[in-house]
mmCIF file of C-alpha atoms (C1' of nucleotides) in Angstrom:
data_model
loop_
_atom_site.group_PDB
_atom_site.id
_atom_site.type_symbol
_atom_site.label_atom_id
_atom_site.label_comp_id
_atom_site.label_asym_id
_atom_site.label_seq_id
_atom_site.Cartn_x
_atom_site.Cartn_y
_atom_site.Cartn_z
ATOM 1 C CA MET A 1 0.000 0.000 0.000
ATOM 2 C CA GLU A 2 2.586 2.495 1.047
ATOM 3 C CA GLY A 3 4.840 1.336 -1.705
ATOM 4 C CA LYS A 4 2.113 1.749 -4.240
ATOM 5 C CA LYS A 5 1.293 5.142 -2.915
ATOM 6 C CA ASP A 6 4.900 6.147 -3.198
ATOM 7 C CA MET A 7 4.728 5.405 -6.867
ATOM 8 C CA LEU A 8 1.936 7.843 -7.396
ATOM 9 C CA THR A 9 2.590 11.296 -8.607
ATOM 10 C CA TRP A 10 2.395 14.180 -6.230
ATOM 11 C CA GLU A 11 -0.842 15.236 -7.862
ATOM 12 C CA GLN A 12 -2.368 11.838 -7.379
ATOM 13 C CA ASN A 13 -1.356 11.695 -3.772
ATOM 14 C CA THR A 14 -2.629 15.159 -3.116
ATOM 15 C CA LEU A 15 -5.886 14.515 -4.831
ATOM 16 C CA LEU A 16 -6.397 11.290 -2.973
ATOM 17 C CA SER A 17 -5.638 13.002 0.291
ATOM 18 C CA GLU A 18 -8.012 15.834 -0.398
ATOM 19 C CA LEU A 19 -10.750 13.528 -1.518
ATOM 20 C CA THR A 20 -10.294 11.394 1.538
ATOM 21 C CA ILE A 21 -10.379 14.377 3.850
ATOM 22 C CA GLY A 22 -13.485 15.666 2.199
ATOM 23 C CA LEU A 23 -15.117 12.296 2.330
ATOM 24 C CA GLU A 24 -14.352 11.837 5.999
ATOM 25 C CA ALA A 25 -15.634 15.304 6.801
ATOM 26 C CA ALA A 26 -18.807 14.693 4.906
ATOM 27 C CA ARG A 27 -19.281 11.376 6.632
ATOM 28 C CA LYS A 28 -18.819 12.956 10.035
ATOM 29 C CA LEU A 29 -21.282 15.651 9.161
ATOM 30 C CA HIS A 30 -23.627 13.011 7.909
ATOM 31 C CA ALA A 31 -23.285 11.142 11.179
ATOM 32 C CA GLN A 32 -23.915 14.297 13.176
ATOM 33 C CA LEU A 33 -27.071 14.856 11.247
ATOM 34 C CA GLY A 34 -28.106 11.383 12.193
ATOM 35 C CA GLY A 35 -27.932 10.263 8.631
ATOM 36 C CA SER A 36 -29.664 7.076 7.768
ATOM 37 C CA SER A 37 -27.680 4.366 6.109
ATOM 38 C CA SER A 38 -30.681 2.547 4.886
ATOM 39 C CA SER A 39 -31.273 2.789 1.215
ATOM 40 C CA SER A 40 -34.805 1.645 1.595
ATOM 41 C CA SER A 41 -35.567 4.381 4.010
ATOM 42 C CA SER A 42 -34.329 6.975 1.637
ATOM 43 C CA LEU A 43 -36.406 5.444 -1.026
ATOM 44 C CA THR A 44 -39.553 5.267 0.890
ATOM 45 C CA SER A 45 -39.546 8.333 3.027
ATOM 46 C CA PHE A 46 -39.600 11.739 1.511
ATOM 47 C CA SER A 47 -39.974 14.205 4.323
ATOM 48 C CA SER A 48 -39.106 17.688 3.318
ATOM 49 C CA PRO A 49 -37.600 19.595 6.271
ATOM 50 C CA ALA A 50 -34.352 21.407 5.733
ATOM 51 C CA THR A 51 -32.509 18.783 7.720
ATOM 52 C CA GLU A 52 -33.727 16.155 5.348
ATOM 53 C CA THR A 53 -32.488 18.218 2.469
ATOM 54 C CA SER A 54 -29.146 18.492 4.170
ATOM 55 C CA LYS A 55 -28.993 14.762 4.648
ATOM 56 C CA ILE A 56 -29.885 14.195 1.064
ATOM 57 C CA LEU A 57 -27.256 16.571 -0.153
ATOM 58 C CA LEU A 58 -24.738 15.011 2.161
ATOM 59 C CA LYS A 59 -25.508 11.610 0.815
ATOM 60 C CA GLN A 60 -24.965 12.881 -2.644
ATOM 61 C CA ILE A 61 -21.709 14.468 -1.606
ATOM 62 C CA LEU A 62 -20.609 11.221 -0.042
ATOM 63 C CA SER A 63 -21.485 9.171 -3.041
ATOM 64 C CA SER A 64 -19.766 11.600 -5.347
ATOM 65 C CA TYR A 65 -16.638 11.584 -3.231
ATOM 66 C CA GLU A 66 -16.581 7.841 -3.147
ATOM 67 C CA LYS A 67 -17.095 7.523 -6.833
ATOM 68 C CA SER A 68 -14.391 10.061 -7.469
ATOM 69 C CA LEU A 69 -12.049 8.111 -5.266
ATOM 70 C CA ALA A 70 -12.991 4.973 -7.094
ATOM 71 C CA ILE A 71 -12.232 6.604 -10.404
ATOM 72 C CA VAL A 72 -8.924 7.902 -9.173
ATOM 73 C CA ASN A 73 -8.124 4.510 -7.791
ATOM 74 C CA TRP A 74 -9.014 2.881 -11.033
ATOM 75 C CA SER A 75 -7.047 5.308 -13.106
ATOM 76 C CA SER A 76 -3.967 5.061 -10.944
ATOM 77 C CA SER A 77 -1.166 2.909 -12.170
ATOM 78 C CA PRO A 78 -0.496 1.003 -10.092
ATOM 79 C CA PRO A 79 -3.837 1.459 -8.451
ATOM 80 C CA VAL A 80 -4.056 2.647 -4.915
ATOM 81 C CA GLN A 81 -5.805 0.599 -2.329
ATOM 82 C CA LEU A 82 -9.104 2.313 -2.153
ATOM 83 C CA ILE A 83 -9.222 4.406 0.956
ATOM 84 C CA LEU A 84 -12.919 3.955 1.427
ATOM 85 C CA LYS A 85 -13.739 1.943 4.468
ATOM 86 C CA GLU A 86 -17.157 0.608 5.134
ATOM 87 C CA ASP A 87 -16.653 0.925 8.840
ATOM 88 C CA ALA A 88 -15.411 4.461 8.670
ATOM 89 C CA VAL A 89 -18.075 6.595 10.242
ATOM 90 C CA ALA A 90 -21.503 6.228 8.845
ATOM 91 C CA PRO A 91 -21.636 4.074 5.802
ATOM 92 C CA VAL A 92 -23.799 5.457 3.122
ATOM 93 C CA THR A 93 -25.613 2.818 1.219
ATOM 94 C CA HIS A 94 -22.886 0.774 -0.287
ATOM 95 C CA SER A 95 -22.862 -2.915 -0.472
ATOM 96 C CA GLY A 96 -19.221 -3.187 -1.298
ATOM 97 C CA VAL A 97 -16.185 -1.430 -2.585
ATOM 98 C CA ILE A 98 -15.435 -2.103 -6.192
ATOM 99 C CA PRO A 99 -14.926 -5.826 -6.115
ATOM 100 C CA GLU A 100 -13.902 -5.602 -9.689
ATOM 101 C CA SER A 101 -11.188 -3.108 -9.102
ATOM 102 C CA PRO A 102 -8.661 -3.230 -11.894
ATOM 103 C CA ALA A 103 -6.005 -3.623 -9.273
ATOM 104 C CA SER A 104 -5.898 -7.242 -10.209
ATOM 105 C CA ILE A 105 -5.141 -6.796 -13.830
ATOM 106 C CA ASN A 106 -1.567 -5.700 -14.014
ATOM 107 C CA GLY A 107 -2.070 -2.199 -12.849
ATOM 108 C CA SER A 108 -3.702 -0.062 -15.450
ATOM 109 C CA PRO A 109 -6.150 -1.804 -17.659
ATOM 110 C CA ARG A 110 -6.231 1.064 -20.009
ATOM 111 C CA SER A 111 -2.540 1.043 -20.552
ATOM 112 C CA GLU A 112 -2.818 -2.494 -21.729
ATOM 113 C CA GLU A 113 -5.844 -1.587 -23.720
ATOM 114 C CA PHE A 114 -4.099 1.015 -25.740
ATOM 115 C CA ILE A 115 -0.847 -0.791 -25.985
ATOM 116 C CA ASP A 116 -2.813 -3.642 -27.337
ATOM 117 C CA GLY A 117 -4.202 -1.268 -29.886
ATOM 118 C CA GLY A 118 -0.679 -0.910 -31.162
ATOM 119 C CA GLY A 119 -1.303 2.706 -32.007
ATOM 120 C CA SER A 120 -3.885 1.618 -34.465
ATOM 121 C CA ASN A 121 -7.235 3.240 -34.447
ATOM 122 C CA ASN A 122 -8.776 -0.039 -35.352
ATOM 123 C CA THR A 123 -11.944 -0.331 -33.364
ATOM 124 C CA HIS A 124 -12.025 -4.035 -33.721
ATOM 125 C CA ARG A 125 -8.748 -4.439 -31.952
ATOM 126 C CA GLN A 126 -10.046 -2.452 -29.032
ATOM 127 C CA ASP A 127 -13.286 -4.340 -29.187
ATOM 128 C CA HIS A 128 -11.300 -7.501 -29.056
ATOM 129 C CA PHE A 129 -9.635 -6.336 -25.914
ATOM 130 C CA PHE A 130 -12.834 -5.248 -24.316
ATOM 131 C CA ASN A 131 -14.670 -8.312 -25.371
ATOM 132 C CA SER A 132 -12.385 -10.268 -23.192
ATOM 133 C CA LYS A 133 -13.182 -10.893 -19.606
ATOM 134 C CA LYS A 134 -10.943 -8.007 -18.742
ATOM 135 C CA ARG A 135 -13.748 -5.718 -19.654
ATOM 136 C CA LYS A 136 -15.461 -6.967 -16.579
ATOM 137 C CA MET A 137 -12.569 -5.717 -14.542
ATOM 138 C CA LEU A 138 -13.498 -2.141 -15.219
ATOM 139 C CA PRO A 139 -14.734 -0.333 -12.156
ATOM 140 C CA LYS A 140 -18.413 -0.848 -11.714
ATOM 141 C CA TRP A 141 -20.974 0.734 -9.494
ATOM 142 C CA THR A 142 -24.691 0.655 -9.345
ATOM 143 C CA GLU A 143 -27.088 3.399 -8.524
ATOM 144 C CA LYS A 144 -30.699 2.953 -7.700
ATOM 145 C CA VAL A 145 -32.900 5.573 -9.174
ATOM 146 C CA ARG A 146 -36.471 5.933 -8.276
ATOM 147 C CA ILE A 147 -38.985 7.598 -10.456
ATOM 148 C CA ASN A 148 -41.608 9.443 -8.559
ATOM 149 C CA PRO A 149 -44.591 10.617 -10.568
ATOM 150 C CA GLU A 150 -44.661 13.827 -8.615
ATOM 151 C CA ARG A 151 -41.015 14.549 -8.127
ATOM 152 C CA GLY A 152 -39.436 12.947 -11.092
ATOM 153 C CA LEU A 153 -36.208 11.078 -11.028
ATOM 154 C CA GLU A 154 -34.752 10.442 -7.631
ATOM 155 C CA GLY A 155 -31.372 9.075 -6.949
ATOM 156 C CA PRO A 156 -27.807 9.795 -7.863
ATOM 157 C CA HIS A 157 -27.692 10.462 -11.480
ATOM 158 C CA GLN A 158 -24.866 12.857 -11.904
ATOM 159 C CA ASP A 159 -23.029 10.570 -14.229
ATOM 160 C CA ASP A 160 -25.752 10.860 -16.736
ATOM 161 C CA VAL A 161 -24.663 14.205 -17.923
ATOM 162 C CA TYR A 162 -22.661 12.160 -20.331
ATOM 163 C CA SER A 163 -23.931 11.265 -23.714
ATOM 164 C CA TRP A 164 -25.030 7.686 -23.903
ATOM 165 C CA ARG A 165 -25.988 5.677 -26.893
ATOM 166 C CA LYS A 166 -28.178 2.665 -26.568
ATOM 167 C CA TYR A 167 -26.644 -0.342 -28.186
ATOM 168 C CA GLY A 168 -28.764 -3.166 -26.949
ATOM 169 C CA GLN A 169 -31.677 -4.387 -24.996
ATOM 170 C CA LYS A 170 -32.161 -7.824 -23.628
ATOM 171 C CA ASP A 171 -34.609 -9.796 -21.625
ATOM 172 C CA ILE A 172 -32.933 -11.006 -18.490
ATOM 173 C CA LEU A 173 -33.772 -14.286 -16.895
ATOM 174 C CA GLY A 174 -35.981 -13.737 -13.901
ATOM 175 C CA ALA A 175 -36.463 -10.101 -14.654
ATOM 176 C CA LYS A 176 -39.824 -8.772 -15.550
ATOM 177 C CA PHE A 177 -38.384 -5.957 -17.572
ATOM 178 C CA PRO A 178 -35.704 -5.926 -20.238
ATOM 179 C CA ARG A 179 -32.273 -4.552 -19.513
ATOM 180 C CA SER A 180 -31.024 -1.739 -21.659
ATOM 181 C CA TYR A 181 -27.397 -1.304 -22.569
ATOM 182 C CA TYR A 182 -25.802 2.033 -23.186
ATOM 183 C CA ARG A 183 -22.294 3.029 -24.126
ATOM 184 C CA CYS A 184 -20.645 6.380 -24.291
ATOM 185 C CA THR A 185 -21.440 8.206 -27.504
ATOM 186 C CA HIS A 186 -17.783 9.129 -27.789
ATOM 187 C CA ARG A 187 -16.469 5.606 -27.758
ATOM 188 C CA SER A 188 -15.309 5.672 -31.313
ATOM 189 C CA THR A 189 -14.083 9.230 -31.339
ATOM 190 C CA GLN A 190 -12.499 9.482 -27.912
ATOM 191 C CA ASN A 191 -11.928 5.912 -26.925
ATOM 192 C CA CYS A 192 -14.292 6.274 -24.055
ATOM 193 C CA TRP A 193 -15.358 2.833 -22.919
ATOM 194 C CA ALA A 194 -17.810 3.764 -20.236
ATOM 195 C CA THR A 195 -21.020 1.787 -20.399
ATOM 196 C CA LYS A 196 -24.117 1.557 -18.336
ATOM 197 C CA GLN A 197 -27.007 -0.809 -17.947
ATOM 198 C CA VAL A 198 -30.469 0.155 -16.896
ATOM 199 C CA GLN A 199 -32.572 -2.485 -15.266
ATOM 200 C CA ARG A 200 -36.006 -1.854 -13.932
ATOM 201 C CA SER A 201 -36.579 -3.408 -10.559
ATOM 202 C CA ASN A 202 -38.835 -6.412 -10.336
ATOM 203 C CA SER A 203 -40.118 -5.613 -6.902
ATOM 204 C CA ASP A 204 -40.646 -1.923 -7.436
ATOM 205 C CA PRO A 205 -41.245 -0.843 -11.021
ATOM 206 C CA THR A 206 -40.544 2.731 -10.060
ATOM 207 C CA VAL A 207 -36.992 1.849 -9.134
ATOM 208 C CA PHE A 208 -34.275 1.434 -11.718
ATOM 209 C CA GLU A 209 -30.871 -0.015 -11.133
ATOM 210 C CA VAL A 210 -28.347 1.804 -13.240
ATOM 211 C CA THR A 211 -25.049 -0.009 -13.418
ATOM 212 C CA TYR A 212 -22.102 1.972 -14.668
ATOM 213 C CA ARG A 213 -18.973 0.281 -15.850
ATOM 214 C CA GLY A 214 -15.765 2.050 -16.580
ATOM 215 C CA ALA A 215 -14.900 5.669 -16.094
ATOM 216 C CA HIS A 216 -15.430 8.220 -18.773
ATOM 217 C CA THR A 217 -12.253 9.203 -20.511
ATOM 218 C CA CYS A 218 -14.001 11.455 -22.943
ATOM 219 C CA ARG A 219 -14.267 15.166 -22.571
ATOM 220 C CA GLN A 220 -17.828 16.056 -21.922
ATOM 221 C CA GLY A 221 -19.567 18.623 -19.865
ATOM 222 C CA SER A 222 -18.476 22.182 -19.284
ATOM 223 C CA ALA A 223 -14.815 21.614 -19.948
ATOM 224 C CA ALA A 224 -15.488 19.717 -23.067
ATOM 225 C CA PRO A 225 -15.379 21.175 -26.488
ATOM 226 C CA PRO A 226 -18.535 20.791 -28.481
ATOM 227 C CA PRO A 227 -18.791 17.346 -29.955
ATOM 228 C CA PRO A 228 -17.870 17.126 -33.561
ATOM 229 C CA ALA A 229 -20.716 17.289 -35.958
ATOM 230 C CA SER A 230 -19.402 14.237 -37.641
ATOM 231 C CA PRO A 231 -17.214 11.841 -35.694
ATOM 232 C CA GLU A 232 -15.811 10.400 -38.860
ATOM 233 C CA LYS A 233 -14.506 13.773 -39.886
ATOM 234 C CA GLN A 234 -12.837 14.107 -36.519
ATOM 235 C CA ASP A 235 -10.833 10.949 -36.754
ATOM 236 C CA THR A 236 -7.550 12.656 -37.287
ATOM 237 C CA ILE A 237 -8.186 14.927 -34.365
ATOM 238 C CA THR A 238 -9.499 12.402 -31.941
ATOM 239 C CA LYS A 239 -6.510 10.185 -32.343
ATOM 240 C CA GLN A 240 -4.756 12.457 -29.949
ATOM 241 C CA PRO A 241 -5.052 11.198 -26.396
ATOM 242 C CA ILE A 242 -7.883 12.889 -24.640
ATOM 243 C CA ALA A 243 -7.770 12.707 -20.856
ATOM 244 C CA GLN A 244 -6.667 9.125 -21.079
ATOM 245 C CA THR A 245 -3.729 9.226 -18.775
ATOM 246 C CA PRO A 246 -4.264 9.108 -15.052
ATOM 247 C CA ASN A 247 -2.717 12.509 -14.740
ATOM 248 C CA GLU A 248 -5.086 13.992 -17.225
ATOM 249 C CA LEU A 249 -7.977 12.362 -15.510
ATOM 250 C CA LEU A 250 -6.750 13.679 -12.203
ATOM 251 C CA GLU A 251 -6.382 17.117 -13.640
ATOM 252 C CA SER A 252 -9.885 16.903 -14.902
ATOM 253 C CA LEU A 253 -11.086 15.792 -11.523
ATOM 254 C CA LYS A 254 -9.235 18.554 -9.768
ATOM 255 C CA THR A 255 -10.932 21.157 -11.848
ATOM 256 C CA SER A 256 -14.313 19.577 -11.497
ATOM 257 C CA LEU A 257 -14.426 18.649 -7.863
ATOM 258 C CA THR A 258 -15.891 21.622 -6.133
ATOM 259 C CA VAL A 259 -18.176 21.236 -3.189
ATOM 260 C CA ARG A 260 -20.143 24.052 -1.761
ATOM 261 C CA THR A 261 -21.798 23.168 1.488
ATOM 262 C CA GLU A 262 -22.674 26.540 2.878
ATOM 263 C CA GLY A 263 -26.315 27.404 3.032
ATOM 264 C CA LEU A 264 -27.495 23.857 3.016
ATOM 265 C CA ASP A 265 -30.397 24.745 5.188
ATOM 266 C CA ASP A 266 -32.072 26.953 2.681
ATOM 267 C CA GLY A 267 -31.729 24.261 0.113
ATOM 268 C CA GLU A 268 -30.712 26.755 -2.516
ATOM 269 C CA ASP A 269 -27.028 26.261 -2.549
ATOM 270 C CA VAL A 270 -26.359 23.587 -5.023
ATOM 271 C CA PHE A 271 -23.831 20.917 -4.662
ATOM 272 C CA SER A 272 -22.446 20.175 -8.026
ATOM 273 C CA PHE A 273 -19.425 19.211 -9.918
ATOM 274 C CA PRO A 274 -18.956 21.916 -12.506
ATOM 275 C CA ASN A 275 -17.982 19.259 -14.918
ATOM 276 C CA THR A 276 -21.442 17.871 -14.628
ATOM 277 C CA PRO A 277 -23.665 20.891 -14.740
ATOM 278 C CA PRO A 278 -26.719 19.798 -16.593
ATOM 279 C CA PHE A 279 -29.347 17.524 -15.271
ATOM 280 C CA TYR A 280 -32.296 16.159 -17.010
ATOM 281 C CA ASP A 281 -35.308 18.250 -17.473
ATOM 282 C CA TYR A 282 -37.345 16.321 -15.036
ATOM 283 C CA GLY A 283 -39.971 18.946 -15.075
ATOM 284 C CA THR A 284 -40.815 18.067 -18.596
ATOM 285 C CA THR A 285 -40.459 14.375 -18.112
ATOM 286 C CA ASN A 286 -42.444 14.447 -14.947
ATOM 287 C CA ASP A 287 -45.500 15.300 -16.908
ATOM 288 C CA TYR A 288 -44.632 12.667 -19.345
ATOM 289 C CA PHE A 289 -44.123 10.142 -16.633
ATOM 290 C CA GLY A 290 -47.134 11.163 -14.661
ATOM 291 C CA GLY A 291 -49.393 10.796 -17.616
ATOM 292 C CA LEU A 292 -47.990 7.445 -18.485
ATOM 293 C CA MET A 293 -48.077 6.261 -14.939
ATOM 294 C CA GLU A 294 -51.731 6.951 -14.807
ATOM 295 C CA SER A 295 -52.549 5.544 -18.168
ATOM 296 C CA SER A 296 -50.144 2.671 -18.375
ATOM 297 C CA PRO A 297 -48.353 1.257 -15.359
ATOM 298 C CA ILE A 298 -46.082 -0.828 -17.499
ATOM 299 C CA PHE A 299 -44.703 1.706 -19.890
ATOM 300 C CA ASP A 300 -41.135 1.230 -20.854
ATOM 301 C CA ALA A 301 -39.642 3.802 -18.560
ATOM 302 C CA VAL A 302 -36.196 2.496 -19.335
ATOM 303 C CA ASP A 303 -36.314 4.701 -22.360
ATOM 304 C CA TRP A 304 -36.781 7.523 -19.988
ATOM 305 C CA PHE A 305 -33.171 7.076 -19.052
ATOM 306 C CA ASN A 306 -32.102 7.912 -22.497
ATOM 307 C CA PRO A 307 -29.689 10.723 -21.742
ATOM 308 C CA THR A 308 -30.498 12.444 -24.957
ATOM 309 C CA VAL A 309 -33.513 14.015 -23.371
ATOM 310 C CA ASP A 310 -33.368 17.685 -22.636
ATOM 311 C CA ILE A 311 -31.212 18.660 -19.775
ATOM 312 C CA ASN A 312 -31.765 21.341 -17.272
ATOM 313 C CA PRO A 313 -29.026 23.097 -15.311
ATOM 314 C CA GLU A 314 -31.377 23.771 -12.457
ATOM 315 C CA PHE A 315 -31.160 21.994 -9.185
ATOM 316 C CA PRO A 316 -31.815 18.333 -9.742
ATOM 317 C CA THR A 317 -35.054 16.992 -8.467
ATOM 318 C CA PHE A 318 -33.699 13.595 -7.709
ATOM 319 C CA LEU A 319 -32.618 12.433 -4.349
ATOM 320 C CA PRO A 320 -29.576 10.358 -3.704
ATOM 321 C CA ASP A 321 -30.333 6.858 -2.762
ATOM 322 C CA SER A 322 -27.796 4.168 -2.931
ATOM 323 C CA ILE A 323 -24.634 3.398 -4.689
ATOM 324 C CA TYR A 324 -22.942 0.139 -4.322
ATOM 325 C CA TYR A 325 -19.908 -1.218 -5.960
ATOM 326 C "C1'" DT B 1 -27.049 12.845 -44.751
ATOM 327 C "C1'" DC B 2 -26.144 11.994 -40.162
ATOM 328 C "C1'" DC B 3 -27.093 9.948 -35.991
ATOM 329 C "C1'" DA B 4 -29.712 7.223 -32.618
ATOM 330 C "C1'" DT B 5 -32.546 3.268 -31.841
ATOM 331 C "C1'" DT B 6 -34.135 -1.368 -32.642
ATOM 332 C "C1'" DT B 7 -33.415 -6.097 -32.835
ATOM 333 C "C1'" DG B 8 -31.693 -10.490 -34.347
ATOM 334 C "C1'" DA B 9 -27.340 -12.753 -34.266
ATOM 335 C "C1'" DC B 10 -23.028 -13.784 -32.422
ATOM 336 C "C1'" DC B 11 -19.666 -14.724 -28.799
ATOM 337 C "C1'" DA B 12 -17.639 -15.797 -24.328
ATOM 338 C "C1'" DG B 13 -18.185 -17.421 -19.731
ATOM 339 C "C1'" DC B 14 -20.164 -20.618 -16.706
ATOM 340 C "C1'" DG C 1 -26.603 -25.475 -23.543
ATOM 341 C "C1'" DC C 2 -27.907 -21.303 -21.211
ATOM 342 C "C1'" DT C 3 -27.295 -16.597 -20.212
ATOM 343 C "C1'" DG C 4 -25.503 -12.001 -20.369
ATOM 344 C "C1'" DG C 5 -23.163 -8.714 -23.093
ATOM 345 C "C1'" DT C 6 -22.116 -6.840 -27.469
ATOM 346 C "C1'" DC C 7 -22.195 -6.227 -32.467
ATOM 347 C "C1'" DA C 8 -23.998 -4.608 -36.630
ATOM 348 C "C1'" DA C 9 -27.503 -4.256 -40.233
ATOM 349 C "C1'" DA C 10 -31.883 -2.208 -40.786
ATOM 350 C "C1'" DT C 11 -34.756 1.462 -39.824
ATOM 351 C "C1'" DG C 12 -36.487 5.952 -38.673
ATOM 352 C "C1'" DG C 13 -36.247 10.791 -37.327
ATOM 353 C "C1'" DA C 14 -34.313 15.397 -37.638
#
DNA sequence: TCCATTTGACCAGC
DNA sequence: GCTGGTCAAATGGA
């Protein structure tokens, strides 16, 4: 552990330290607020006092910190032992800590990925790599998102500011609803291999389990240049490495990780990562959902997760629920 | 024309 | 052989 940490750059060490400090502080604050660690409680109770808002925001802060740490850990070569500890203060709603950490696959999976590419932009070679079981070694976490007819999407959803493209849908054994598969729109242009799966819960059709796999290496969000009108025409440009090294990812994280906690009580101060400013326009989709919920209880709300829907920079209407690795 | 979605087929792991 | 995950051709919308 120490040895590994010594091999990190100063920036990585500093970032890890800062993230850890922030995480611990948030956890302590969460504990002082008497934060609940039960995901079900957060799903089923929606009281609205300011303290509840604070708890909710804190949960979101915690989950964001932990995911950021997970990303840093994953992008580190060699990876750092994740600092998250389930027994450290109040656990949020995790069920584990990245069991599929790439720590077991010769350090950086991505280094192997791109070495394997041999400098070629051949998608099939990369596909070949990622078709292997090593693809499963990418960091994975799951978020539960609840759709409330009145309040819209609830649950951590900050990752979905990214552009996703649906590439498959499949009926899963024992699941009432099909699972949808999404990959990053910029896979071909920016070698971003992040994917996500959306599975509607059997027990509660208003709950969706969104499983993310792999960290985004593409440039999206505020710091990102506008996507090319035609990816094909951008081939020569996108061959340049774009935030693919751990350092670049760390740099990106450093610029994006800003937490404002003052004024939590009034509920107006927004916690956000500037890199992930927009959120879905739940106001619009609420109506859509509400109407469908009343008319058809079995509408395919998975499509509702299509990130191509309008986004709204306003405060998100969702509430953090659970993230588990 | 470009891009996203759909959907049947294919492949790897178990 | 079954299942989950992905590919890629077909299709449709902007």
